[in-house]
mmCIF file of C-alpha atoms and ligand atoms in Angstrom:
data_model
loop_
_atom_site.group_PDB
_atom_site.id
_atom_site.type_symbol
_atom_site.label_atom_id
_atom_site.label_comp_id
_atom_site.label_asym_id
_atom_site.label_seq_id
_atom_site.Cartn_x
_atom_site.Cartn_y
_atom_site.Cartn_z
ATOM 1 C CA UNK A 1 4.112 24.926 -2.600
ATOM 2 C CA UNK A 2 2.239 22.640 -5.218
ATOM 3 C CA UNK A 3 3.647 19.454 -5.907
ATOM 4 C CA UNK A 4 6.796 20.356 -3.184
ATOM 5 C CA UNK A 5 6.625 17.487 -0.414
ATOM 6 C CA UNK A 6 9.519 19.449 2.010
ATOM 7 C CA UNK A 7 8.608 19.543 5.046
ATOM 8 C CA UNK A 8 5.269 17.531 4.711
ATOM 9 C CA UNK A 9 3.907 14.742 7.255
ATOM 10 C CA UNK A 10 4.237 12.100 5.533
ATOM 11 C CA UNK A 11 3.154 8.922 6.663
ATOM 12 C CA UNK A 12 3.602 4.963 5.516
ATOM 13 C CA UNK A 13 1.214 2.286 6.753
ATOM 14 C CA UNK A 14 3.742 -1.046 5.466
ATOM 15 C CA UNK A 15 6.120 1.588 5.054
ATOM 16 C CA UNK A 16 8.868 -1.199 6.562
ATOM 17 C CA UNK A 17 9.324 -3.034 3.543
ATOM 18 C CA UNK A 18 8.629 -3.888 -0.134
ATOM 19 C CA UNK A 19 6.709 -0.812 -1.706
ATOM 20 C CA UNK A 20 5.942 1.120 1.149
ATOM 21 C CA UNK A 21 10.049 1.635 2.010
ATOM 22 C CA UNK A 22 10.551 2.572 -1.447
ATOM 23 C CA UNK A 23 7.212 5.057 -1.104
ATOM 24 C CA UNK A 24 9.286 6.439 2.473
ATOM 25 C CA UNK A 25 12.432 6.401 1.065
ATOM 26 C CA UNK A 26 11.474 8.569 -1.986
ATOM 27 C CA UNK A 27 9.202 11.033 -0.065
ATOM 28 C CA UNK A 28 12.222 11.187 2.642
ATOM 29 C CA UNK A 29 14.763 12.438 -0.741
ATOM 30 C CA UNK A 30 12.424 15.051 -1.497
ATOM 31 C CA UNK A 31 12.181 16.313 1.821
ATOM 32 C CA UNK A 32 9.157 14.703 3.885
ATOM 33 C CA UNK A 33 8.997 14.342 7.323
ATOM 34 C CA UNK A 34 8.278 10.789 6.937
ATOM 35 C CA UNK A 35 6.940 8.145 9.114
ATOM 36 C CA UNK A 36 6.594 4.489 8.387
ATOM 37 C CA UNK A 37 4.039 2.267 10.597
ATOM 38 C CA UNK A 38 4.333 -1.720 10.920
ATOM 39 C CA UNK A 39 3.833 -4.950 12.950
ATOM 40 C CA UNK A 40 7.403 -5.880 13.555
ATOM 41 C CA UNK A 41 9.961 -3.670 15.078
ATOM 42 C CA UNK A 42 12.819 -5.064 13.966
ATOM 43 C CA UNK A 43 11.481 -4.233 10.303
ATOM 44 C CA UNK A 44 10.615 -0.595 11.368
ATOM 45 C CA UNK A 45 14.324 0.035 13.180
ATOM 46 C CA UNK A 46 15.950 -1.850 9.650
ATOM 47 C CA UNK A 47 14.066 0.412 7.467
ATOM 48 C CA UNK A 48 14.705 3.534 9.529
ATOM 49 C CA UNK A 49 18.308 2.930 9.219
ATOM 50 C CA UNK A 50 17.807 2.775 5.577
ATOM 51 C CA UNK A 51 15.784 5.597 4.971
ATOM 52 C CA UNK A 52 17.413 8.480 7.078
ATOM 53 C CA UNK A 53 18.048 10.276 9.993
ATOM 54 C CA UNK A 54 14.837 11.700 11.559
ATOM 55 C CA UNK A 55 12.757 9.359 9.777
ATOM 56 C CA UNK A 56 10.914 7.634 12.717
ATOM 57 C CA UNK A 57 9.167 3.956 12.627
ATOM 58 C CA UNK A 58 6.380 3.053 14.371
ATOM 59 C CA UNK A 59 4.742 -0.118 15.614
ATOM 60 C CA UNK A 60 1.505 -0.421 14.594
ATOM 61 C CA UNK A 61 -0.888 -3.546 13.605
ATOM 62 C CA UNK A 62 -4.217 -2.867 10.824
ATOM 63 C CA UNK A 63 -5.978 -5.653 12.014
ATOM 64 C CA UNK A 64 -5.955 -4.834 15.399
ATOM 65 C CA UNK A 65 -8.995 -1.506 16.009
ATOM 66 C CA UNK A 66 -7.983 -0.444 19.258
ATOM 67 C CA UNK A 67 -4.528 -0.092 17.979
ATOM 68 C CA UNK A 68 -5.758 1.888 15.285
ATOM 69 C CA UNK A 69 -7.712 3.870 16.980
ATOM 70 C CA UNK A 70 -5.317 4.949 19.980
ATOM 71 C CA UNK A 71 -2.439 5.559 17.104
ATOM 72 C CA UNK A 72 -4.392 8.410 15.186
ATOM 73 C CA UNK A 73 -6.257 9.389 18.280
ATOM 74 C CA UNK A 74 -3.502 11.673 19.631
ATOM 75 C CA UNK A 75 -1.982 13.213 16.693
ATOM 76 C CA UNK A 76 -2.201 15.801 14.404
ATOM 77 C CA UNK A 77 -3.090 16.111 10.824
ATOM 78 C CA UNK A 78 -1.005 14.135 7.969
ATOM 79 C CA UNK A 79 -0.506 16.077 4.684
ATOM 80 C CA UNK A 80 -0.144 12.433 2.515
ATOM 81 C CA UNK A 81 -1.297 9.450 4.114
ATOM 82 C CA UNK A 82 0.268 5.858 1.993
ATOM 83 C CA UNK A 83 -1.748 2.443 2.579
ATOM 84 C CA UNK A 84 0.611 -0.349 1.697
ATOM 85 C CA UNK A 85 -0.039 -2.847 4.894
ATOM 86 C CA UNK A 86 -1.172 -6.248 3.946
ATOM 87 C CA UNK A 87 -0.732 -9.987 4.383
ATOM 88 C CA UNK A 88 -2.449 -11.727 2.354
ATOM 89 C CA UNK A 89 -3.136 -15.873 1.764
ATOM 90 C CA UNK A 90 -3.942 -16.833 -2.174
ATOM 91 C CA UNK A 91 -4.857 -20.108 -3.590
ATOM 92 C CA UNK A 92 -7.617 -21.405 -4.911
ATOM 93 C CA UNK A 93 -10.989 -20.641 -3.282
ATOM 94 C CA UNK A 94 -12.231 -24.273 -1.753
ATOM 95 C CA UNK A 95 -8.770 -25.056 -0.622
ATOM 96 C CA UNK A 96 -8.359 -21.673 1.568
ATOM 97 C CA UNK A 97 -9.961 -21.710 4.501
ATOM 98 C CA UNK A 98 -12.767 -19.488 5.550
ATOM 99 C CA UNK A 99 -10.699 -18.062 8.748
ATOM 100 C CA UNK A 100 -7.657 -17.156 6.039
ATOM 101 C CA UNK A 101 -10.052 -15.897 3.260
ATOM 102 C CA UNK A 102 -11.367 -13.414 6.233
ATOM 103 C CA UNK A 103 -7.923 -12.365 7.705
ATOM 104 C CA UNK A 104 -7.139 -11.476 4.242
ATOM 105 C CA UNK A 105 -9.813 -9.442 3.563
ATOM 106 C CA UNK A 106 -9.301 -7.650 7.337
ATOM 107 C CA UNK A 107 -6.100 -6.957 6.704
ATOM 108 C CA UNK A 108 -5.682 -5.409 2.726
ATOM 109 C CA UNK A 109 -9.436 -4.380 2.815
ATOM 110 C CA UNK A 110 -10.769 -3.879 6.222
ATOM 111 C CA UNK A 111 -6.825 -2.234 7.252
ATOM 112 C CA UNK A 112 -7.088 0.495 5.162
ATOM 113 C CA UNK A 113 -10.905 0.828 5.743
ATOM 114 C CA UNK A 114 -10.073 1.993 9.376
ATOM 115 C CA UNK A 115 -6.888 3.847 8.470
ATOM 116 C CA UNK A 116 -8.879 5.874 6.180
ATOM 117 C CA UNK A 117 -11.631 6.255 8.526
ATOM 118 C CA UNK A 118 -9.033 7.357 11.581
ATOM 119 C CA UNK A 119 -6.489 9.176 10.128
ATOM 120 C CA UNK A 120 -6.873 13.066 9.996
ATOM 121 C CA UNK A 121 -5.526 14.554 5.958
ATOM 122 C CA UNK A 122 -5.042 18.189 6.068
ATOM 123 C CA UNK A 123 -7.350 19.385 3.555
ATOM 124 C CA UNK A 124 -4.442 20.242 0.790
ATOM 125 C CA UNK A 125 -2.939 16.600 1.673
ATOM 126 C CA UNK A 126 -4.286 13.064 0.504
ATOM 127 C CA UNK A 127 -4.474 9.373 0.947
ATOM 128 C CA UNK A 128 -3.065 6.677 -1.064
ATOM 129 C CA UNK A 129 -4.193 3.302 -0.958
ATOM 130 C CA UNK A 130 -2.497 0.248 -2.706
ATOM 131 C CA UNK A 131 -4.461 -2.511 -4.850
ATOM 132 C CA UNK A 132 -3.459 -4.639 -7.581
ATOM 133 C CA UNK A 133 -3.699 -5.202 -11.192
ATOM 134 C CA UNK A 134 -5.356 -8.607 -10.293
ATOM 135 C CA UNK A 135 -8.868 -6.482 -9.781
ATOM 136 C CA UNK A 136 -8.854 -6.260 -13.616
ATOM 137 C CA UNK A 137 -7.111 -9.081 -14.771
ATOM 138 C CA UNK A 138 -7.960 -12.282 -12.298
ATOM 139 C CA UNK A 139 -6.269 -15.325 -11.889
ATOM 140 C CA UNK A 140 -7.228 -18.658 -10.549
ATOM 141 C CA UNK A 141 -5.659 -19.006 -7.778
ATOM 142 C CA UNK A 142 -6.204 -15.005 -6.747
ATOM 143 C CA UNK A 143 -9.644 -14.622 -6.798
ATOM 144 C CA UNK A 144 -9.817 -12.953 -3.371
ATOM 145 C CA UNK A 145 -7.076 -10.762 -3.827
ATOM 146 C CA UNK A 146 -8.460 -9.611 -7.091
ATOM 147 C CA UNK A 147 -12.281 -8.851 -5.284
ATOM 148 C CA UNK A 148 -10.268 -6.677 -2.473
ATOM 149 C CA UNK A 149 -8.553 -4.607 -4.763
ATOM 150 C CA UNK A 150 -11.945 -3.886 -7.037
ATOM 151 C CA UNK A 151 -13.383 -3.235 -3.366
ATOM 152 C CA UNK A 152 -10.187 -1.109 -2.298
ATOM 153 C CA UNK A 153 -10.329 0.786 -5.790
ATOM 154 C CA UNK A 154 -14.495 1.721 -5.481
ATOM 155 C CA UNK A 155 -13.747 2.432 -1.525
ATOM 156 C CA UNK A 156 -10.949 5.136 -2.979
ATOM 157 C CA UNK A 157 -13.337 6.190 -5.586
ATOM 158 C CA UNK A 158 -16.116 6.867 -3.008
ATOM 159 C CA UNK A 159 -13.945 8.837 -0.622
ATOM 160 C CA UNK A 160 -12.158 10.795 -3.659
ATOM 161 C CA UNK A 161 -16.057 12.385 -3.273
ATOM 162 C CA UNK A 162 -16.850 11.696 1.046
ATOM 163 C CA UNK A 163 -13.383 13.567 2.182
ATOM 164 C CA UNK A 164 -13.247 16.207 -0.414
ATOM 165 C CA UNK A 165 -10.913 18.394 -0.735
ATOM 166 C CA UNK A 166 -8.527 15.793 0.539
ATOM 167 C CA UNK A 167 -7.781 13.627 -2.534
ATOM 168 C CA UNK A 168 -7.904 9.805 -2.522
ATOM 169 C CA UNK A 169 -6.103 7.578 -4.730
ATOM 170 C CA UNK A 170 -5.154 4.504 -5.574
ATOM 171 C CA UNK A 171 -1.745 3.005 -7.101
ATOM 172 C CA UNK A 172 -2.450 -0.574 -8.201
ATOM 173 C CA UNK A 173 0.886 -2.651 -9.103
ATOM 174 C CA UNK A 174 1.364 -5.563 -11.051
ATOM 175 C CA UNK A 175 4.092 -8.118 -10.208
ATOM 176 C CA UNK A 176 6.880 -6.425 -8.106
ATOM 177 C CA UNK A 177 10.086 -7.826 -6.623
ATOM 178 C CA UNK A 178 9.275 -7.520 -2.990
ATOM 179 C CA UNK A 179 9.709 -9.647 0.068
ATOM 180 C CA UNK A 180 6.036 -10.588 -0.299
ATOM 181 C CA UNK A 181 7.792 -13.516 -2.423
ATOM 182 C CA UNK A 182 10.106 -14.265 0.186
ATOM 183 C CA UNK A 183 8.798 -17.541 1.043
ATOM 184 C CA UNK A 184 9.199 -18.850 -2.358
ATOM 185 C CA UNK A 185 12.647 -20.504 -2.738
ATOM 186 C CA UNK A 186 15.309 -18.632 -4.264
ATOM 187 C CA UNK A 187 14.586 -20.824 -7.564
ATOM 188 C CA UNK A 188 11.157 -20.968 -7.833
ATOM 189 C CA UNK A 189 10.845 -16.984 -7.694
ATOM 190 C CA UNK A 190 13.767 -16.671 -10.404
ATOM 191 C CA UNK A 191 11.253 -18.795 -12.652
ATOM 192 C CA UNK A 192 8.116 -16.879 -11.525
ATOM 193 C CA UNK A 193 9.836 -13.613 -12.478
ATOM 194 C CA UNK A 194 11.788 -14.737 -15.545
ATOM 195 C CA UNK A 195 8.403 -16.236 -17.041
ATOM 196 C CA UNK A 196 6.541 -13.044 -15.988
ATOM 197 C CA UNK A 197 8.837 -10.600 -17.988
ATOM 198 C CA UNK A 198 8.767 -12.778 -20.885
ATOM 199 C CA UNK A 199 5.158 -12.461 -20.979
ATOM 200 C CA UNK A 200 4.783 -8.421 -20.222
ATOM 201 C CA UNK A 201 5.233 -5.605 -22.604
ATOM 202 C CA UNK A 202 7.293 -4.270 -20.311
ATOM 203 C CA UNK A 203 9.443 -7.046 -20.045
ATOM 204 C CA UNK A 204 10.234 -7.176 -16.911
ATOM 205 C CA UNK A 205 8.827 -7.257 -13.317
ATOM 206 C CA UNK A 206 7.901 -4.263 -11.243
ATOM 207 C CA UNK A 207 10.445 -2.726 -8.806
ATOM 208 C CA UNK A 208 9.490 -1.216 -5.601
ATOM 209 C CA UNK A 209 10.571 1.847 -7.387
ATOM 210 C CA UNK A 210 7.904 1.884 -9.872
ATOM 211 C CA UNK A 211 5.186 1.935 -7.580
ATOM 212 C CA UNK A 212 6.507 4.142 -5.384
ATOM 213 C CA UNK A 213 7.275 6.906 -8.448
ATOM 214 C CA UNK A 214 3.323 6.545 -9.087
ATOM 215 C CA UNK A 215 2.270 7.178 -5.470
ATOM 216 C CA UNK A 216 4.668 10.278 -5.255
ATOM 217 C CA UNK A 217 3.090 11.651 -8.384
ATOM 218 C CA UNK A 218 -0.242 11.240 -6.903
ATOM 219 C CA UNK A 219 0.212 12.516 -3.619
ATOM 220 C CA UNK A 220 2.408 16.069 -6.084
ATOM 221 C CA UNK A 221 -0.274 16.678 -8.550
ATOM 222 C CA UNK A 222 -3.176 18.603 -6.749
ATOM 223 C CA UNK A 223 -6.085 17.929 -9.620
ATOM 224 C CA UNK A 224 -5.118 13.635 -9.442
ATOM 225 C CA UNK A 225 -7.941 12.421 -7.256
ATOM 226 C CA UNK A 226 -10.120 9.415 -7.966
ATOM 227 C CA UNK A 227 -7.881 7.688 -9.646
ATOM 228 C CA UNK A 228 -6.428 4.336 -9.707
ATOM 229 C CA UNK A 229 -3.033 4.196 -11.688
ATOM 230 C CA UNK A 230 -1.860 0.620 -13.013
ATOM 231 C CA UNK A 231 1.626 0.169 -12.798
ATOM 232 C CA UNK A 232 1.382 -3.107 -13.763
ATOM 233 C CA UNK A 233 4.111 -3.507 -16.641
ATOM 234 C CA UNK A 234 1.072 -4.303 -19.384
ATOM 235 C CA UNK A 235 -0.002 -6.951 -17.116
ATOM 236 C CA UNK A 236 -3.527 -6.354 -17.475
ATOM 237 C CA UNK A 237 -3.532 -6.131 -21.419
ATOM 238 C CA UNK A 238 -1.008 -9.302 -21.998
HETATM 239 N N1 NAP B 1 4.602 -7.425 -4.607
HETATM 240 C C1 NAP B 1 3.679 -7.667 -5.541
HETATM 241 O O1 NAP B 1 3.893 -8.415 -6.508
HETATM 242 C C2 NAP B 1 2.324 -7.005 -5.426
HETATM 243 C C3 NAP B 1 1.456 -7.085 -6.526
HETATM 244 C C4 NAP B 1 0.208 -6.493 -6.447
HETATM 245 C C5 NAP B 1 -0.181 -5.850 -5.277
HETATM 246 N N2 NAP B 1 0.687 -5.807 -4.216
HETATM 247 C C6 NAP B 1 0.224 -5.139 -2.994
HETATM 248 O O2 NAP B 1 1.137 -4.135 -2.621
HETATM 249 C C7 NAP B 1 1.066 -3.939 -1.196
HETATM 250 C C8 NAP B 1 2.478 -3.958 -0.628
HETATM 251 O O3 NAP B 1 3.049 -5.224 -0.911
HETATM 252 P P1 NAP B 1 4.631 -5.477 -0.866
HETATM 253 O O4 NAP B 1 4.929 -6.335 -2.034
HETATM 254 O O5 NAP B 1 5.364 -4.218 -0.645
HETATM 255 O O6 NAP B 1 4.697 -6.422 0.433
HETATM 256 P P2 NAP B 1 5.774 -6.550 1.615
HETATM 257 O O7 NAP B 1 7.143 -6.279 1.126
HETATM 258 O O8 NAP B 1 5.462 -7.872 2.248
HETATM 259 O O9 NAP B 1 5.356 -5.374 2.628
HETATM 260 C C9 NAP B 1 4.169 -5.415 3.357
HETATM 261 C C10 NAP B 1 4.253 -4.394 4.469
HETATM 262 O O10 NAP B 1 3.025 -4.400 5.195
HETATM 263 C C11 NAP B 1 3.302 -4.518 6.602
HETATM 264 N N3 NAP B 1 2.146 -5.177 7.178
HETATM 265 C C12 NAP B 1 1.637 -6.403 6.872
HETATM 266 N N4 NAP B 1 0.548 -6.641 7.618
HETATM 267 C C13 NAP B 1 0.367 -5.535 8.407
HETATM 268 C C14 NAP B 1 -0.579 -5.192 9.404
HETATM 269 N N5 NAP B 1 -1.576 -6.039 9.759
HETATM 270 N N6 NAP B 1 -0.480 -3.993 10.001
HETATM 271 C C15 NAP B 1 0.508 -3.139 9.676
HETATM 272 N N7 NAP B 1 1.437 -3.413 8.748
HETATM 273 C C16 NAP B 1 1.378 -4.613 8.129
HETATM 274 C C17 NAP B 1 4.618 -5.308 6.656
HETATM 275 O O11 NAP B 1 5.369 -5.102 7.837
HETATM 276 P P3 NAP B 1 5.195 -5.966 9.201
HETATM 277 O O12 NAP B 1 5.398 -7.401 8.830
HETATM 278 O O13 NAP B 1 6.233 -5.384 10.093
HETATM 279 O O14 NAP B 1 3.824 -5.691 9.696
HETATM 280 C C18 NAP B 1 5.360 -4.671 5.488
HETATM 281 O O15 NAP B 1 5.907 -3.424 5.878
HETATM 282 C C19 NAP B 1 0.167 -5.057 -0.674
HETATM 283 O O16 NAP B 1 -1.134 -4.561 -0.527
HETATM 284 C C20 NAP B 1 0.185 -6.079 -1.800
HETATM 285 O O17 NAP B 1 -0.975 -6.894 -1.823
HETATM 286 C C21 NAP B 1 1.924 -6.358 -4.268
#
């Protein structure tokens, strides 16, 4: 049934933390046979736990093509496929080192390159990648983030048109409340985030939550493909 994700094979690349669980945990409620894919598997068992019973977690690494290769290799069409994966190093461009700038790009850009490449979509179902609003809006010290999410949005753009029917779209968040900010100290994120929502329309910061509403509308509305959809609390327009 349009828009109806029960039963669906539904799978979440970074689906063991941050937006992807809330992505897994939301398609799980509606009734998604969901999978979530990771590095660490004492992430994938946590998050398993937290989204449900017959959820199923499983280890998997981007960067890493064999791995890639071998996990889509065996199995069966996906109806949505979600793109969240990625650890990323920011900071100004001559301080970062080449050898970060590139593991960067290999694992937000290159990561979902070869998931999109590998994966098999049923021809109703669809792929959702994750950017950021930082491809519209750049900042000084995320300049490379900001050029892999233009190149992540105009890769999603291009396959809305390669894989057709299967739809391809893109959910690009502004600042969210994730672990990604876990190695800030307790204090210096409180800051980051208070002076943030003082500075957004919105008012706040993203939660998982509201990224993971956007991707489930993508992946239910049968005539959204091509798109990128800023969730980005006015971010982009402050
Ligand atoms: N949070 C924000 O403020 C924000 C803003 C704009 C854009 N974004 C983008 O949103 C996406 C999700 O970020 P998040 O905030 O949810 O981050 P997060 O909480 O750190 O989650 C990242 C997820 O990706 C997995 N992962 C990382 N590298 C991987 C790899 N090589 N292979 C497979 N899985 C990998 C992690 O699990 P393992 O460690 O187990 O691999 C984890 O499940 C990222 O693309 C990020 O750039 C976030």
């Amino acid at each position: 049934m349009v828009g109806d994700l029960r039963g669906a094979r539904f799978l979440v690349i970074g689906g063991s933390s941050g937006i992807g669980l809330a992505v897994a945990k939301q398609a799980f409620a509606e009734g998604a046979r969901v999978h979530i894919a990771s590095r660490s598997r004492a992430k994938l068992d946590k998050a398993v736990s937290e989204i449900g019973s017959g959820s199923v977690g499983r280890e998997l690494d981007v960067t890493d093509d064999e791995a890639v290769d071998s996990f889509f290799a065996p199995e069966g069409e996906w109806d949505h496929v979600v793109v969240s994966a990625a650890e990323t190093v920011s900071g100004p461009m001559r301080k970062q080192t080449m050898e970060d700038a590139r593991k960067t790009m290999m694992s937000k850009f290159w990561g979902a390159y070869h998931v999109a490449r590998s994966a098999r979509i049923s021809q109703q179902g669809s792929l959702c990648l994750v950017s950021g609003f930082r491809s519209f809006r750049p900042s000084a010290n995320t300049v490379l983030q900001g050029a892999i999410n233009a190149a992540l949005e105009a890769l999603a753009r291009g396959l809305a048109l390669e894989l057709a029917p299967i739809r391809v779209n893109v959910v690009s968040p502004g600042l969210t409340a994730t672990p990604m900010w876990s190695g800030m100290s307790e204090g210096d994120r409180g800051t980051m985030f208070g002076n943030a929502a003082k500075n957004l329309p919105a008012g706040r910061v993203g939660q998982p939550d509201d990224m993971a509403n956007a991707v489930l509308f993508l992946a239910k509305t049968p005539f959204a493909t091509g798109s990128t959809v800023l969730v980005d609390g006015g971010g982009t327009i402050a």
